[in-house]
PDB file of C-alpha atoms in Angstrom:
ATOM      1  CA  MET Y   4     -23.771  31.427  -6.194  1.00 66.00           C
ATOM      2  CA  SER Y   5     -22.916  28.815  -8.764  1.00 73.00           C
ATOM      3  CA  THR Y   6     -25.527  26.077  -9.641  1.00 79.00           C
ATOM      4  CA  PRO Y   7     -24.006  23.006  -7.687  1.00 84.00           C
ATOM      5  CA  LEU Y   8     -23.541  25.193  -4.581  1.00 78.00           C
ATOM      6  CA  LYS Y   9     -26.955  26.341  -4.887  1.00 80.00           C
ATOM      7  CA  LYS Y  10     -28.366  23.323  -5.066  1.00 84.00           C
ATOM      8  CA  VAL Y  11     -26.569  21.728  -2.232  1.00 79.00           C
ATOM      9  CA  VAL Y  12     -27.731  24.928   0.044  1.00 75.00           C
ATOM     10  CA  ASP Y  13     -31.340  24.422  -1.830  1.00 77.00           C
ATOM     11  CA  ASP Y  14     -31.295  20.395  -0.866  1.00 82.00           C
ATOM     12  CA  GLN Y  15     -30.244  20.663   3.092  1.00 79.00           C
ATOM     13  CA  LEU Y  16     -32.610  23.868   3.392  1.00 75.00           C
ATOM     14  CA  GLU Y  17     -35.761  21.360   2.657  1.00 80.00           C
ATOM     15  CA  ALA Y  18     -34.215  18.607   4.028  1.00 82.00           C
ATOM     16  CA  SER Y  19     -34.181  20.494   7.298  1.00 82.00           C
ATOM     17  CA  GLY Y  20     -37.735  21.269   7.224  1.00 79.00           C
ATOM     18  CA  MET Y  21     -36.987  25.276   7.020  1.00 77.00           C
ATOM     19  CA  ALA Y  22     -38.202  27.452   4.248  1.00 70.00           C
ATOM     20  CA  ALA Y  23     -35.474  30.325   3.065  1.00 71.00           C
ATOM     21  CA  GLU Y  24     -38.142  32.961   2.773  1.00 73.00           C
ATOM     22  CA  ARG Y  25     -38.743  32.409   6.485  1.00 78.00           C
ATOM     23  CA  LEU Y  26     -35.180  32.778   8.153  1.00 78.00           C
ATOM     24  CA  ASP Y  27     -34.391  36.070   9.556  1.00 83.00           C
ATOM     25  CA  ALA Y  28     -31.394  37.950   9.601  1.00 81.00           C
ATOM     26  CA  ALA Y  29     -30.650  36.077  13.082  1.00 85.00           C
ATOM     27  CA  ASP Y  30     -30.799  32.623  11.038  1.00 76.00           C
ATOM     28  CA  ALA Y  31     -28.947  34.415   8.301  1.00 76.00           C
ATOM     29  CA  GLN Y  32     -26.311  35.823  10.824  1.00 85.00           C
ATOM     30  CA  TYR Y  33     -25.781  31.848  12.167  1.00 82.00           C
ATOM     31  CA  ILE Y  34     -25.977  30.215   9.075  1.00 76.00           C
ATOM     32  CA  LYS Y  35     -23.226  32.906   8.185  1.00 77.00           C
ATOM     33  CA  ALA Y  36     -20.843  31.909  10.935  1.00 82.00           C
ATOM     34  CA  GLY Y  37     -22.068  28.031   9.927  1.00 79.00           C
ATOM     35  CA  VAL Y  38     -20.864  29.145   6.430  1.00 79.00           C
ATOM     36  CA  GLU Y  39     -17.397  30.512   7.215  1.00 80.00           C
ATOM     37  CA  LYS Y  40     -16.153  27.453   9.850  1.00 81.00           C
ATOM     38  CA  VAL Y  41     -16.600  25.193   6.987  1.00 76.00           C
ATOM     39  CA  LEU Y  42     -15.249  27.405   4.203  1.00 78.00           C
ATOM     40  CA  SER Y  43     -12.429  27.875   6.761  1.00 78.00           C
ATOM     41  CA  ASN Y  44     -12.033  24.070   7.386  1.00 76.00           C
ATOM     42  CA  LEU Y  45     -11.812  23.201   3.781  1.00 79.00           C
ATOM     43  CA  LYS Y  46      -9.659  26.127   2.775  1.00 83.00           C
ATOM     44  CA  ALA Y  47      -7.462  23.910   4.747  1.00 77.00           C
ATOM     45  CA  ARG Y  48      -8.081  20.460   3.814  1.00 81.00           C
ATOM     46  CA  ARG Y  49      -6.979  21.743   0.874  1.00 89.00           C
ATOM     47  CA  ALA Y  50      -3.837  23.383   2.296  1.00 86.00           C
ATOM     48  CA  TRP Y  51      -3.108  20.329   3.458  1.00 88.00           C
ATOM     49  CA  GLU Y  52      -4.023  17.920   0.498  1.00 91.00           C
ATOM     50  CA  ASP Y  53      -1.316  20.275  -1.869  1.00 92.00           C
ATOM     51  CA  HIS Y  54       1.451  19.309   1.068  1.00 94.00           C
ATOM     52  CA  ILE Y  55       0.289  15.751   1.651  1.00 95.00           C
ATOM     53  CA  GLY Y  56      -1.833  14.672  -0.998  1.00 95.00           C
ATOM     54  CA  PRO Y  57      -5.414  13.303  -1.378  1.00 95.00           C
ATOM     55  CA  VAL Y  58      -6.309  12.092   2.478  1.00 95.00           C
ATOM     56  CA  LEU Y  59      -9.008   9.205   1.730  1.00 97.00           C
ATOM     57  CA  THR Y  60     -12.457   8.299   3.645  1.00 96.00           C
ATOM     58  CA  HIS Y  61     -13.159   5.336   5.182  1.00 96.00           C
ATOM     59  CA  SER Y  62     -14.898   3.918   2.324  1.00 97.00           C
ATOM     60  CA  GLN Y  63     -12.394   4.709  -0.366  1.00 97.00           C
ATOM     61  CA  ILE Y  64      -9.733   3.056   1.342  1.00 97.00           C
ATOM     62  CA  LEU Y  65     -11.686   0.137   1.892  1.00 97.00           C
ATOM     63  CA  GLU Y  66     -12.454   0.044  -2.054  1.00 97.00           C
ATOM     64  CA  ILE Y  67      -9.130   1.196  -3.183  1.00 97.00           C
ATOM     65  CA  ALA Y  68      -7.385  -1.539  -1.289  1.00 97.00           C
ATOM     66  CA  GLU Y  69     -10.325  -3.846  -1.626  1.00 97.00           C
ATOM     67  CA  TRP Y  70     -10.657  -4.755   2.133  1.00 97.00           C
ATOM     68  CA  SER Y  71     -12.801  -5.680   4.677  1.00 97.00           C
ATOM     69  CA  LYS Y  72     -13.295  -2.978   7.975  1.00 97.00           C
ATOM     70  CA  GLN Y  73     -11.721  -5.526   9.961  1.00 98.00           C
ATOM     71  CA  ALA Y  74      -8.699  -5.452   7.660  1.00 97.00           C
ATOM     72  CA  LEU Y  75      -8.319  -1.983   7.716  1.00 98.00           C
ATOM     73  CA  SER Y  76      -8.825  -1.424  11.229  1.00 97.00           C
ATOM     74  CA  GLN Y  77      -6.191  -4.227  11.342  1.00 98.00           C
ATOM     75  CA  ALA Y  78      -3.494  -2.887   8.585  1.00 98.00           C
ATOM     76  CA  VAL Y  79      -4.266   0.993  11.051  1.00 97.00           C
ATOM     77  CA  GLN Y  80      -3.487  -0.787  14.196  1.00 97.00           C
ATOM     78  CA  ASN Y  81      -0.227  -2.608  12.832  1.00 97.00           C
ATOM     79  CA  ARG Y  82       0.642   0.990  11.616  1.00 96.00           C
ATOM     80  CA  ARG Y  83       1.464  -0.424   8.260  1.00 97.00           C
ATOM     81  CA  VAL Y  84      -1.742   2.805   7.090  1.00 97.00           C
ATOM     82  CA  LEU Y  85      -1.720   5.794   8.598  1.00 97.00           C
ATOM     83  CA  ARG Y  86      -5.155   7.271   9.884  1.00 97.00           C
ATOM     84  CA  LEU Y  87      -5.469  11.008  10.299  1.00 96.00           C
ATOM     85  CA  HIS Y  88      -7.947  12.474  12.624  1.00 94.00           C
ATOM     86  CA  ALA Y  89      -9.041  16.244  11.733  1.00 89.00           C
ATOM     87  CA  GLU Y  90     -10.291  19.188  14.808  1.00 84.00           C
ATOM     88  CA  ASP Y  91     -13.818  18.207  13.900  1.00 83.00           C
ATOM     89  CA  GLY Y  92     -13.757  15.167  14.816  1.00 89.00           C
ATOM     90  CA  SER Y  93     -13.860  13.448  10.933  1.00 90.00           C
ATOM     91  CA  VAL Y  94     -11.449  10.451   9.891  1.00 95.00           C
ATOM     92  CA  GLY Y  95      -9.223   9.964   6.767  1.00 95.00           C
ATOM     93  CA  TYR Y  96      -6.398   8.079   6.122  1.00 97.00           C
ATOM     94  CA  TRP Y  97      -3.143   9.068   4.333  1.00 97.00           C
ATOM     95  CA  SER Y  98      -3.080   8.007   0.573  1.00 97.00           C
ATOM     96  CA  GLY Y  99       0.186   8.546   0.171  1.00 97.00           C
ATOM     97  CA  GLY Y 100       1.467   5.759   1.868  1.00 97.00           C
ATOM     98  CA  LEU Y 101      -0.292   3.346  -0.725  1.00 97.00           C
ATOM     99  CA  THR Y 102       1.010   1.926  -3.364  1.00 97.00           C
ATOM    100  CA  ASP Y 103       0.155   3.945  -7.161  1.00 93.00           C
ATOM    101  CA  THR Y 104      -1.258  -0.044  -8.523  1.00 93.00           C
ATOM    102  CA  ALA Y 105      -4.631  -1.726  -7.696  1.00 93.00           C
ATOM    103  CA  PRO Y 106      -5.336  -3.163  -5.199  1.00 94.00           C
ATOM    104  CA  HIS Y 107      -3.217  -0.051  -3.264  1.00 97.00           C
ATOM    105  CA  ARG Y 108      -1.336  -1.758  -0.739  1.00 97.00           C
ATOM    106  CA  PRO Y 109       1.020  -0.147   2.385  1.00 97.00           C
ATOM    107  CA  LEU Y 110       3.894   1.021   0.658  1.00 98.00           C
ATOM    108  CA  LEU Y 111       7.158  -1.823   2.241  1.00 97.00           C
ATOM    109  CA  GLY Y 112       8.758  -0.008   5.004  1.00 98.00           C
ATOM    110  CA  LEU Y 113       5.956   2.045   6.201  1.00 98.00           C
ATOM    111  CA  LYS Y 114       5.168  -0.466   8.854  1.00 98.00           C
ATOM    112  CA  GLU Y 115       8.575   0.055  10.264  1.00 98.00           C
ATOM    113  CA  THR Y 116       8.662   4.061   9.237  1.00 98.00           C
ATOM    114  CA  LEU Y 117       5.606   4.576  11.626  1.00 97.00           C
ATOM    115  CA  THR Y 118       6.940   2.495  14.310  1.00 96.00           C
ATOM    116  CA  ALA Y 119      10.155   4.092  14.460  1.00 96.00           C
ATOM    117  CA  TRP Y 120       7.608   7.285  15.115  1.00 96.00           C
ATOM    118  CA  GLY Y 121       6.254   5.629  17.325  1.00 91.00           C
ATOM    119  CA  ALA Y 122       8.797   6.412  19.581  1.00 84.00           C
ATOM    120  CA  ALA Y 123       7.493  10.123  20.137  1.00 92.00           C
ATOM    121  CA  ASP Y 124       4.786  11.855  20.773  1.00 88.00           C
ATOM    122  CA  VAL Y 125       3.478  13.656  17.993  1.00 93.00           C
ATOM    123  CA  GLU Y 126       0.366  13.937  16.140  1.00 94.00           C
ATOM    124  CA  GLU Y 127      -0.087  11.543  13.056  1.00 95.00           C
ATOM    125  CA  TRP Y 128      -0.459  15.023  10.673  1.00 95.00           C
ATOM    126  CA  THR Y 129       3.468  15.932  11.792  1.00 95.00           C
ATOM    127  CA  VAL Y 130       4.373  12.483  10.853  1.00 97.00           C
ATOM    128  CA  VAL Y 131       2.604  13.003   7.621  1.00 98.00           C
ATOM    129  CA  SER Y 132       3.894  16.243   6.838  1.00 97.00           C
ATOM    130  CA  TRP Y 133       7.270  14.534   7.141  1.00 98.00           C
ATOM    131  CA  LEU Y 134       6.729  11.796   4.779  1.00 98.00           C
ATOM    132  CA  SER Y 135       5.656  14.328   2.878  1.00 98.00           C
ATOM    133  CA  THR Y 136       8.658  16.537   3.230  1.00 98.00           C
ATOM    134  CA  LYS Y 137      11.677  16.564   0.622  1.00 98.00           C
ATOM    135  CA  GLN Y 138      14.502  15.506   2.989  1.00 97.00           C
ATOM    136  CA  PRO Y 139      18.183  16.795   2.211  1.00 97.00           C
ATOM    137  CA  GLU Y 140      20.275  13.644   3.813  1.00 97.00           C
ATOM    138  CA  LEU Y 141      17.575  12.161   1.461  1.00 98.00           C
ATOM    139  CA  ASP Y 142      18.898  14.114  -1.627  1.00 97.00           C
ATOM    140  CA  GLY Y 143      15.903  16.281  -2.001  1.00 98.00           C
ATOM    141  CA  ARG Y 144      13.748  13.159  -2.062  1.00 98.00           C
ATOM    142  CA  THR Y 145      10.642  12.762   0.367  1.00 98.00           C
ATOM    143  CA  PRO Y 146      10.858   9.909   2.783  1.00 98.00           C
ATOM    144  CA  ARG Y 147       7.451   8.695   0.819  1.00 98.00           C
ATOM    145  CA  GLN Y 148       9.725   8.753  -2.371  1.00 98.00           C
ATOM    146  CA  ALA Y 149      12.444   7.567  -0.640  1.00 98.00           C
ATOM    147  CA  LEU Y 150      10.068   4.226   0.469  1.00 98.00           C
ATOM    148  CA  ILE Y 151       8.776   4.289  -3.472  1.00 98.00           C
ATOM    149  CA  ASP Y 152      12.537   3.429  -4.885  1.00 98.00           C
ATOM    150  CA  GLY Y 153      12.923   1.131  -1.717  1.00 97.00           C
ATOM    151  CA  ASP Y 154      15.436   3.197   0.082  1.00 98.00           C
ATOM    152  CA  TRP Y 155      13.436   2.338   3.219  1.00 97.00           C
ATOM    153  CA  THR Y 156      16.467   0.948   5.600  1.00 97.00           C
ATOM    154  CA  GLU Y 157      17.240   4.778   5.221  1.00 98.00           C
ATOM    155  CA  VAL Y 158      13.507   6.364   5.547  1.00 98.00           C
ATOM    156  CA  VAL Y 159      13.635   4.471   8.600  1.00 98.00           C
ATOM    157  CA  THR Y 160      17.075   5.599  10.416  1.00 97.00           C
ATOM    158  CA  LEU Y 161      15.762   9.510   9.201  1.00 98.00           C
ATOM    159  CA  ALA Y 162      12.640   8.949  11.163  1.00 97.00           C
ATOM    160  CA  ARG Y 163      14.342   7.322  14.033  1.00 96.00           C
ATOM    161  CA  GLN Y 164      16.775  10.431  14.376  1.00 96.00           C
ATOM    162  CA  ALA Y 165      13.878  12.576  13.760  1.00 95.00           C
ATOM    163  CA  ALA Y 166      11.558  11.038  16.195  1.00 95.00           C
ATOM    164  CA  GLY Y 167      14.509  11.273  18.960  1.00 93.00           C
ATOM    165  CA  ARG Y 168      15.393  14.468  18.875  1.00 91.00           C
ATOM    166  CA  LEU Y 169      11.731  15.931  19.053  1.00 88.00           C
ATOM    167  CA  THR Y 170      11.790  12.874  22.376  1.00 85.00           C
ATOM    168  CA  SER Y 171      14.554  14.719  23.471  1.00 69.00           C
TER     169      SER Y 171
END
């Protein structure tokens, strides 16, 4: 086991008040099942992040956007930021919807694009995947790249069409 991982395990055992030498075979099986689940979730997270880019925590997005909690909540409600809900109940924010320069702001046209998707009853993961997938109608660019390039009216039109196909 690598040193950082061993430290995490040792720290968690200590914090829980359980000494490793007091754990029996049933405890080990229980821990193994939990670790397998965590690793499976980590693998899925990495696969998603390879496709869509980093998913930010609540504190990370507040820091890079220099927003208050209320401003972030308003941005999500106004569809200027895409909040992602994981299976385990955790929440993250799509970093790809923000400008690359500090303070990071929502991309021009993102609100209209997310609003267009609002007509379809789809998971936010479907929307973020679409925003991160090259589209032939955008000359092989992703909708995110087209937004960055300033072609947001084309992205909004394409989003309406895609959402419409899913609601039919």
